[in-house]
Amino acid sequence: MLLHSKSVAVMALAAAALFSIGVHSFAPSTQNARLRTFSPPAFTASPFEQRTIDLSTPTQLFLKTKTQIKTKQVVSTNDAMDLAAVQAEVDEAKKVELILLGLWGISISAFILINNFHGPWPLIMKQVPERTYFLSHMIGGMLFAGGIILTTCIERAVAKSNNPDVLQFWFTKVPELDGLIVVPALTVSMISGTGLSIVRYGGLNIAPPHIGAIFWTLIAFMSWWAATDLTTQGPSLKAVEEMYEKYEQGEVGLETPKVVSDRHLSNVVSCFFILLLYSMMVLKPGTYFPFPWDHWT
């Protein structure tokens, strides 16, 4: 009986211990229960909401891509408009330049022809000292000849460089060099040379044969220069501007436009005209020795 009582007591203690352990192991504590009761529920998107989120991403990407394309199109349009404006400005400037050079060529040719076929004109040229004409003739001839030969060498080096920056700088400055150096120097040289023939020989129409040959060679040079050099400056500048636009857009491996490279032949022929002129001044053909064609005339 005593053993039975002890067993019952042990079982009662075990049951109490098991109940106590079970409560602590499986039942939430009062604090945890309180926290769980007031904690906000975790957000879980419904299938419809999830589908909407997934579809919005490609839509935004499409809109962004479309905006970028439109932006690039606007930039390209602006670049094309800028290039067209530059080309229109170049065309207008070249027209004005060609008109002015045409008037200059007609005027200086008329001056030479009047003095060659009529006599000294204007008569005031007889009053200028011979040394003044001589000095002006030397300075004008030096600047004219030096300008032609030097620009020929520089332009060849520029064309060989294939550098858009250098090409653009050169072809925007060539008209200025022509207008500020070559054309004024040639004008001074021709007027002072006519004055020398008036003071020394009484007029261009009665001057020794080499004088007339020099002036006719000058007129031939002017015709060649106007036909081959001036007419290619505008197209060359346009081609260089197009090359520079590609360079600014990041294109590499650009080469000098063909119209620029082809100008070298024109420039070399112009240099030979210069050598021919100075050879006539020194050797005086027709005066010191007969012209080669005198045997057939």
Coordinates of C-alpha atoms in Angstrom, one line a residue:
M1 CA 0.0 0.0 0.0
L2 CA 2.8 2.3 0.9
L3 CA 4.5 1.4 -2.4
H4 CA 1.3 2.1 -4.3
S5 CA 1.0 5.5 -2.5
K6 CA 4.6 6.4 -3.5
S7 CA 4.0 5.4 -7.1
V8 CA 0.9 7.5 -7.2
A9 CA 2.8 10.4 -5.8
V10 CA 5.7 10.0 -8.3
M11 CA 3.2 9.8 -11.2
A12 CA 1.5 12.9 -9.9
L13 CA 4.8 14.8 -9.8
A14 CA 5.8 13.5 -13.3
A15 CA 2.5 14.6 -14.7
A16 CA 2.9 18.0 -13.0
A17 CA 6.4 18.4 -14.5
L18 CA 5.3 17.3 -17.9
F19 CA 2.4 19.7 -17.9
S20 CA 4.7 22.5 -16.8
I21 CA 7.3 21.7 -19.6
G22 CA 4.5 21.4 -22.2
V23 CA 3.2 24.8 -21.3
H24 CA 6.6 26.4 -21.6
S25 CA 7.5 24.5 -24.8
F26 CA 4.4 24.9 -26.9
A27 CA 2.2 27.6 -25.5
P28 CA 3.3 31.2 -26.4
S29 CA 4.2 33.4 -23.6
T30 CA 2.1 36.4 -22.7
Q31 CA 4.7 38.9 -24.0
N32 CA 5.1 37.0 -27.3
A33 CA 1.4 36.7 -27.7
R34 CA 1.0 40.5 -27.1
L35 CA 3.7 41.3 -29.7
R36 CA 2.1 38.9 -32.3
T37 CA -1.3 40.4 -31.6
F38 CA -0.2 44.0 -32.4
S39 CA 2.4 43.3 -35.1
P40 CA 1.3 44.6 -38.6
P41 CA 0.7 41.8 -41.1
A42 CA 3.4 41.3 -43.8
F43 CA 2.5 42.6 -47.2
T44 CA 1.8 39.9 -49.8
A45 CA 0.9 41.0 -53.3
S46 CA -2.1 39.4 -54.8
P47 CA -1.6 37.6 -58.1
F48 CA -3.3 40.5 -59.9
E49 CA -1.0 43.1 -58.2
Q50 CA 2.1 41.0 -58.9
R51 CA 1.1 40.8 -62.6
T52 CA 0.7 44.6 -62.7
I53 CA 4.1 45.2 -61.3
D54 CA 5.7 42.7 -63.7
L55 CA 4.1 44.4 -66.7
S56 CA 5.0 48.0 -65.7
T57 CA 8.7 47.3 -66.0
P58 CA 8.8 46.7 -69.8
T59 CA 6.3 49.5 -70.3
Q60 CA 8.6 51.9 -68.5
L61 CA 11.6 50.6 -70.4
F62 CA 9.8 51.0 -73.7
L63 CA 8.8 54.6 -72.8
K64 CA 12.3 55.4 -71.7
T65 CA 13.8 53.9 -74.9
K66 CA 11.2 55.8 -77.0
T67 CA 12.2 59.0 -75.3
Q68 CA 15.9 58.4 -75.9
I69 CA 15.2 57.7 -79.6
K70 CA 13.2 61.0 -79.8
T71 CA 16.0 62.8 -78.1
K72 CA 18.6 61.4 -80.5
Q73 CA 16.4 62.3 -83.4
V74 CA 16.1 65.9 -82.1
V75 CA 19.9 66.1 -81.7
S76 CA 20.4 64.6 -85.2
T77 CA 17.9 67.1 -86.6
N78 CA 19.6 70.0 -84.9
D79 CA 23.0 68.8 -86.2
A80 CA 21.6 68.6 -89.7
M81 CA 20.1 72.0 -89.4
D82 CA 23.4 73.5 -88.1
L83 CA 25.3 71.9 -91.0
A84 CA 22.7 73.2 -93.5
A85 CA 23.0 76.7 -92.0
V86 CA 26.8 76.5 -92.2
Q87 CA 26.6 75.4 -95.8
A88 CA 24.1 78.1 -96.7
E89 CA 26.4 80.7 -95.1
V90 CA 29.4 79.3 -96.9
D91 CA 27.5 79.4 -100.2
E92 CA 26.5 83.0 -99.7
A93 CA 30.0 84.1 -98.7
K94 CA 31.5 82.3 -101.7
K95 CA 29.0 84.0 -104.0
V96 CA 30.0 87.4 -102.7
E97 CA 33.7 86.6 -102.9
L98 CA 33.4 85.4 -106.5
I99 CA 31.5 88.5 -107.5
L100 CA 34.1 90.8 -105.9
L101 CA 37.0 88.8 -107.4
G102 CA 35.2 88.9 -110.8
L103 CA 34.9 92.6 -110.6
W104 CA 38.5 92.9 -109.6
G105 CA 39.7 90.7 -112.5
I106 CA 37.7 92.6 -115.0
S107 CA 39.0 96.0 -113.7
I108 CA 42.7 95.0 -113.6
S109 CA 42.4 93.3 -117.0
A110 CA 40.8 96.4 -118.5
F111 CA 43.6 98.5 -117.0
I112 CA 46.3 96.4 -118.6
L113 CA 44.5 96.2 -122.0
I114 CA 43.9 100.0 -122.1
N115 CA 47.6 100.6 -121.4
N116 CA 48.7 97.9 -123.9
F117 CA 46.6 99.0 -126.9
H118 CA 45.9 102.7 -126.3
G119 CA 48.7 104.2 -124.3
P120 CA 49.5 105.5 -120.8
W121 CA 46.4 105.7 -118.6
P122 CA 45.7 107.4 -116.4
L123 CA 48.2 110.2 -117.3
I124 CA 48.9 110.9 -113.7
M125 CA 51.0 107.8 -113.6
K126 CA 53.7 109.7 -115.5
Q127 CA 54.3 111.9 -112.5
V128 CA 55.2 109.1 -110.0
P129 CA 59.0 108.5 -109.5
E130 CA 60.5 105.5 -111.1
R131 CA 62.0 104.2 -107.8
T132 CA 58.6 104.3 -106.2
Y133 CA 57.2 102.0 -108.9
F134 CA 60.3 99.8 -108.6
L135 CA 60.0 99.4 -104.8
S136 CA 56.2 98.7 -105.0
H137 CA 56.8 96.2 -107.8
M138 CA 59.4 94.3 -105.8
I139 CA 57.3 94.2 -102.6
G140 CA 54.1 93.3 -104.4
G141 CA 55.9 90.5 -106.4
M142 CA 57.5 89.1 -103.3
L143 CA 54.3 88.9 -101.4
F144 CA 52.3 87.5 -104.3
A145 CA 54.8 84.8 -105.3
G146 CA 55.7 83.9 -101.7
G147 CA 52.0 83.7 -100.8
I148 CA 51.3 81.3 -103.7
I149 CA 54.2 79.0 -103.1
L150 CA 53.9 79.0 -99.3
T151 CA 50.2 78.3 -99.2
T152 CA 50.8 75.5 -101.7
C153 CA 53.2 73.8 -99.4
I154 CA 51.1 74.4 -96.3
E155 CA 47.9 73.1 -97.9
R156 CA 49.7 69.9 -99.0
A157 CA 50.8 69.2 -95.5
V158 CA 47.3 70.0 -94.1
A159 CA 45.7 67.6 -96.6
K160 CA 48.2 64.8 -95.7
S161 CA 47.4 65.2 -92.0
N162 CA 43.8 63.9 -92.2
N163 CA 43.2 66.0 -89.1
P164 CA 39.6 67.5 -89.1
D165 CA 40.7 70.4 -86.7
V166 CA 43.6 71.4 -88.9
L167 CA 41.6 71.1 -92.1
Q168 CA 38.8 73.2 -90.8
F169 CA 41.1 75.9 -89.5
W170 CA 43.0 76.0 -92.8
F171 CA 40.0 76.3 -95.1
T172 CA 38.4 79.0 -93.0
K173 CA 41.6 81.0 -93.3
V174 CA 42.5 80.5 -97.0
P175 CA 40.0 83.1 -98.2
E176 CA 41.4 85.6 -95.7
L177 CA 45.0 84.9 -96.9
D178 CA 43.8 85.5 -100.5
G179 CA 41.9 88.6 -99.6
L180 CA 44.6 90.2 -97.4
I181 CA 47.9 89.1 -99.1
V182 CA 47.7 87.5 -102.5
V183 CA 45.1 89.7 -104.3
P184 CA 46.4 93.1 -103.0
A185 CA 50.0 92.0 -103.7
L186 CA 49.1 91.0 -107.3
T187 CA 47.3 94.3 -107.8
V188 CA 50.2 96.4 -106.5
S189 CA 52.6 94.3 -108.7
M190 CA 50.6 94.8 -111.9
I191 CA 49.9 98.5 -111.4
S192 CA 53.5 99.3 -110.4
G193 CA 54.8 97.2 -113.3
T194 CA 52.6 99.2 -115.7
G195 CA 54.0 102.4 -114.1
L196 CA 57.5 101.2 -114.6
S197 CA 56.8 100.5 -118.3
I198 CA 55.4 104.0 -118.6
V199 CA 58.3 105.8 -116.9
R200 CA 61.1 103.7 -118.5
Y201 CA 59.8 103.1 -122.0
G202 CA 56.9 105.6 -122.5
G203 CA 54.1 103.1 -122.2
L204 CA 53.2 99.5 -122.0
N205 CA 52.2 99.6 -125.7
I206 CA 55.7 100.4 -126.8
A207 CA 57.7 98.5 -124.1
P208 CA 60.1 95.7 -125.0
P209 CA 58.5 92.4 -126.0
H210 CA 59.3 90.7 -122.6
I211 CA 57.1 93.2 -120.8
G212 CA 54.0 92.3 -122.8
A213 CA 54.8 88.6 -122.4
I214 CA 55.0 89.0 -118.6
F215 CA 51.6 90.7 -118.5
W216 CA 49.9 88.2 -120.7
T217 CA 51.4 85.4 -118.5
L218 CA 49.9 87.2 -115.5
I219 CA 46.5 87.3 -117.1
A220 CA 46.8 83.6 -117.9
F221 CA 47.7 82.9 -114.3
M222 CA 44.7 84.9 -113.1
S223 CA 42.4 82.9 -115.4
W224 CA 43.8 79.6 -114.2
W225 CA 43.7 80.6 -110.5
A226 CA 40.1 81.8 -110.8
A227 CA 39.0 78.6 -112.7
T228 CA 40.7 76.0 -110.6
D229 CA 41.5 77.5 -107.1
L230 CA 38.7 79.9 -106.3
T231 CA 35.9 77.6 -107.6
T232 CA 37.1 74.7 -105.4
Q233 CA 37.5 76.6 -102.2
G234 CA 33.7 76.5 -101.4
P235 CA 33.2 72.7 -102.1
S236 CA 36.4 72.0 -100.2
L237 CA 35.1 73.9 -97.2
K238 CA 31.8 72.1 -97.3
A239 CA 33.5 68.7 -97.5
V240 CA 35.7 69.7 -94.5
E241 CA 32.7 70.8 -92.5
E242 CA 31.0 67.5 -93.1
M243 CA 34.2 65.7 -92.1
Y244 CA 34.3 67.8 -88.9
E245 CA 30.7 66.9 -88.1
K246 CA 31.5 63.2 -88.3
Y247 CA 34.6 63.8 -86.2
E248 CA 32.5 65.5 -83.5
Q249 CA 30.1 62.6 -83.5
G250 CA 33.0 60.2 -82.6
E251 CA 33.7 58.7 -85.9
V252 CA 37.4 57.7 -86.3
G253 CA 39.6 56.8 -89.3
L254 CA 38.5 59.8 -91.3
E255 CA 40.4 60.8 -94.5
T256 CA 40.9 64.1 -96.2
P257 CA 38.1 64.7 -98.8
K258 CA 39.1 64.0 -102.4
V259 CA 38.1 67.5 -103.5
V260 CA 40.8 68.9 -101.1
S261 CA 43.5 66.5 -102.2
D262 CA 42.8 67.3 -105.9
R263 CA 43.5 71.0 -105.3
H264 CA 47.2 70.1 -105.1
L265 CA 47.5 69.9 -108.9
S266 CA 46.0 73.4 -109.3
N267 CA 48.4 74.8 -106.7
V268 CA 51.4 73.2 -108.3
V269 CA 50.5 74.6 -111.7
S270 CA 50.1 78.1 -110.1
C271 CA 53.6 77.7 -108.7
F272 CA 54.9 77.0 -112.2
F273 CA 53.2 80.2 -113.4
I274 CA 55.2 82.1 -110.7
L275 CA 58.5 80.5 -111.9
L276 CA 57.7 81.3 -115.5
L277 CA 57.0 85.0 -114.6
Y278 CA 60.2 85.4 -112.7
S279 CA 62.2 83.7 -115.4
M280 CA 60.8 86.2 -117.9
M281 CA 61.7 89.1 -115.7
V282 CA 65.3 87.9 -115.4
L283 CA 65.9 86.4 -118.9
K284 CA 63.8 89.0 -120.8
P285 CA 62.8 86.7 -123.8
G286 CA 62.0 88.6 -126.9
T287 CA 64.5 91.3 -125.8
Y288 CA 67.8 89.6 -125.0
F289 CA 67.0 86.6 -127.2
P290 CA 64.1 85.8 -129.5
F291 CA 61.0 83.9 -128.4
P292 CA 61.0 80.2 -129.3
W293 CA 58.0 80.7 -131.6
D294 CA 59.6 83.6 -133.5
H295 CA 60.9 81.1 -136.1
W296 CA 57.3 80.2 -137.0
T297 CA 55.9 83.7 -137.1

